[in-house]
PDB file of C-alpha atoms in Angstrom:
ATOM      1  CA  MET A 296     -14.002   6.869 -12.410  1.00 86.00           C
ATOM      2  CA  THR A 297     -16.776   6.819 -10.398  1.00 90.00           C
ATOM      3  CA  GLY A 298     -18.069   3.835 -11.663  1.00 93.00           C
ATOM      4  CA  ILE A 299     -15.178   1.935 -11.630  1.00 91.00           C
ATOM      5  CA  LEU A 300     -14.673   2.952  -7.375  1.00 94.00           C
ATOM      6  CA  LEU A 301     -18.590   1.902  -7.346  1.00 95.00           C
ATOM      7  CA  VAL A 302     -17.915  -1.152  -8.862  1.00 92.00           C
ATOM      8  CA  PHE A 303     -15.289  -1.905  -6.563  1.00 92.00           C
ATOM      9  CA  CYS A 304     -16.938  -0.586  -3.453  1.00 93.00           C
ATOM     10  CA  ALA A 305     -20.026  -2.991  -4.538  1.00 92.00           C
ATOM     11  CA  GLY A 306     -17.893  -6.193  -5.223  1.00 87.00           C
ATOM     12  CA  LEU A 307     -15.690  -5.410  -1.406  1.00 88.00           C
ATOM     13  CA  PHE A 308     -19.140  -5.226   0.299  1.00 89.00           C
ATOM     14  CA  ILE A 309     -20.328  -7.869  -0.773  1.00 85.00           C
ATOM     15  CA  GLY A 310     -17.035 -10.145  -0.017  1.00 82.00           C
ATOM     16  CA  HIS A 311     -17.230  -9.135   3.318  1.00 82.00           C
ATOM     17  CA  TRP A 312     -20.881 -10.016   3.318  1.00 85.00           C
ATOM     18  CA  THR A 313     -21.211 -13.889   1.814  1.00 84.00           C
ATOM     19  CA  ARG A 314     -17.563 -14.554   3.100  1.00 80.00           C
ATOM     20  CA  LEU A 315     -16.674 -17.065   0.642  1.00 76.00           C
ATOM     21  CA  THR A 316     -15.507 -21.164   1.615  1.00 80.00           C
ATOM     22  CA  GLY A 317     -14.259 -24.076   0.187  1.00 85.00           C
ATOM     23  CA  ARG A 318     -14.471 -23.973  -3.247  1.00 88.00           C
ATOM     24  CA  ALA A 319     -16.292 -21.153  -4.211  1.00 83.00           C
ATOM     25  CA  ALA A 320     -13.465 -18.968  -2.769  1.00 81.00           C
ATOM     26  CA  GLN A 321     -10.716 -21.168  -4.431  1.00 88.00           C
ATOM     27  CA  LEU A 322     -12.480 -20.360  -8.039  1.00 90.00           C
ATOM     28  CA  VAL A 323     -12.655 -16.790  -7.129  1.00 86.00           C
ATOM     29  CA  ASP A 324      -8.882 -16.607  -6.454  1.00 89.00           C
ATOM     30  CA  ARG A 325      -8.101 -18.360  -9.684  1.00 93.00           C
ATOM     31  CA  LEU A 326     -10.311 -16.018 -11.673  1.00 93.00           C
ATOM     32  CA  THR A 327      -8.850 -12.873  -9.880  1.00 92.00           C
ATOM     33  CA  TRP A 328      -5.611 -14.067 -11.470  1.00 96.00           C
ATOM     34  CA  ILE A 329      -6.185 -15.098 -14.583  1.00 97.00           C
ATOM     35  CA  VAL A 330      -8.233 -11.715 -14.881  1.00 96.00           C
ATOM     36  CA  VAL A 331      -4.895 -10.146 -13.701  1.00 96.00           C
ATOM     37  CA  PHE A 332      -2.266 -11.251 -15.896  1.00 97.00           C
ATOM     38  CA  VAL A 333      -5.023 -11.242 -19.292  1.00 97.00           C
ATOM     39  CA  LEU A 334      -4.807  -7.328 -17.697  1.00 96.00           C
ATOM     40  CA  LEU A 335      -1.230  -7.135 -17.611  1.00 97.00           C
ATOM     41  CA  PHE A 336      -0.463  -9.301 -21.080  1.00 97.00           C
ATOM     42  CA  ILE A 337      -3.576  -6.146 -22.595  1.00 96.00           C
ATOM     43  CA  LEU A 338      -1.264  -3.753 -20.804  1.00 94.00           C
ATOM     44  CA  GLY A 339       2.274  -4.899 -22.709  1.00 92.00           C
ATOM     45  CA  LEU A 340       0.829  -5.570 -26.474  1.00 94.00           C
ATOM     46  CA  SER A 341      -0.572  -1.616 -26.105  1.00 93.00           C
ATOM     47  CA  LEU A 342       2.696  -0.030 -24.662  1.00 89.00           C
ATOM     48  CA  GLY A 343       4.222  -2.895 -27.665  1.00 89.00           C
ATOM     49  CA  ARG A 344       2.523  -1.240 -29.917  1.00 92.00           C
ATOM     50  CA  ASN A 345       3.330   2.659 -28.369  1.00 89.00           C
ATOM     51  CA  GLU A 346       5.975   3.726 -31.072  1.00 90.00           C
ATOM     52  CA  THR A 347       6.737   6.690 -28.924  1.00 89.00           C
ATOM     53  CA  PHE A 348       6.696   4.730 -25.534  1.00 85.00           C
ATOM     54  CA  VAL A 349       9.341   1.989 -27.860  1.00 87.00           C
ATOM     55  CA  SER A 350      11.730   4.666 -28.513  1.00 90.00           C
ATOM     56  CA  HIS A 351      11.699   6.693 -25.166  1.00 88.00           C
ATOM     57  CA  LEU A 352      12.104   3.507 -23.188  1.00 86.00           C
ATOM     58  CA  PRO A 353      16.251   3.353 -22.369  1.00 88.00           C
ATOM     59  CA  ARG A 354      15.618   6.357 -20.925  1.00 90.00           C
ATOM     60  CA  LEU A 355      12.652   5.900 -18.675  1.00 88.00           C
ATOM     61  CA  GLY A 356      14.798   3.089 -17.721  1.00 89.00           C
ATOM     62  CA  LEU A 357      17.100   5.008 -16.225  1.00 92.00           C
ATOM     63  CA  THR A 358      15.146   7.923 -14.656  1.00 94.00           C
ATOM     64  CA  SER A 359      12.761   4.852 -13.109  1.00 95.00           C
ATOM     65  CA  LEU A 360      16.001   3.470 -12.215  1.00 94.00           C
ATOM     66  CA  GLY A 361      17.544   6.913 -10.277  1.00 96.00           C
ATOM     67  CA  ILE A 362      14.218   7.243  -8.520  1.00 97.00           C
ATOM     68  CA  ALA A 363      14.285   4.223  -7.033  1.00 97.00           C
ATOM     69  CA  TRP A 364      17.810   4.180  -6.166  1.00 97.00           C
ATOM     70  CA  SER A 365      17.332   7.785  -4.535  1.00 98.00           C
ATOM     71  CA  CYS A 366      13.970   5.994  -2.722  1.00 98.00           C
ATOM     72  CA  ILE A 367      16.492   3.603  -1.348  1.00 98.00           C
ATOM     73  CA  LEU A 368      19.612   6.573  -0.137  1.00 98.00           C
ATOM     74  CA  GLY A 369      16.589   8.414   1.369  1.00 97.00           C
ATOM     75  CA  SER A 370      15.171   6.079   3.253  1.00 98.00           C
ATOM     76  CA  ALA A 371      18.248   4.101   4.888  1.00 98.00           C
ATOM     77  CA  ILE A 372      19.583   8.265   5.401  1.00 97.00           C
ATOM     78  CA  VAL A 373      15.869   8.670   7.303  1.00 97.00           C
ATOM     79  CA  ALA A 374      16.637   5.451   8.766  1.00 96.00           C
ATOM     80  CA  TRP A 375      20.034   6.162   9.414  1.00 95.00           C
ATOM     81  CA  LEU A 376      19.223   8.831  11.332  1.00 95.00           C
ATOM     82  CA  ALA A 377      16.478   8.096  13.504  1.00 93.00           C
ATOM     83  CA  HIS A 378      17.963   5.123  14.654  1.00 93.00           C
ATOM     84  CA  ARG A 379      21.074   7.771  15.796  1.00 90.00           C
ATOM     85  CA  LEU A 380      18.285  10.160  17.800  1.00 89.00           C
ATOM     86  CA  THR A 381      17.053   7.091  19.400  1.00 87.00           C
ATOM     87  CA  ASP A 382      20.641   6.220  20.515  1.00 81.00           C
ATOM     88  CA  GLU A 383      20.902   9.215  21.688  1.00 71.00           C
ATOM     89  CA  ARG A 384      17.468   9.372  24.043  1.00 70.00           C
ATOM     90  CA  ALA A 385      18.063   6.248  25.339  1.00 64.00           C
ATOM     91  CA  SER A 386      21.587   6.789  26.795  1.00 61.00           C
TER      92      SER A 386
END
């Protein structure tokens, strides 16, 4: 993990100090997208070969859906409460 962070930080600092422009910046952007898509494809292959993951996918999907809806509902409730509290203080 330390190696990954060091490589990330090195790229961050080099990118900040070199300030790529024009064609070089476009090339880096295009290569970044290509690498991200290749990594996502490889991750999909890896997960698709995992029988345990595939067999539990419906349950994982329902759990994920429940967590997502809980987050949305919780955010809406907190926003509503914050709105009510700020309206009462403004009056």
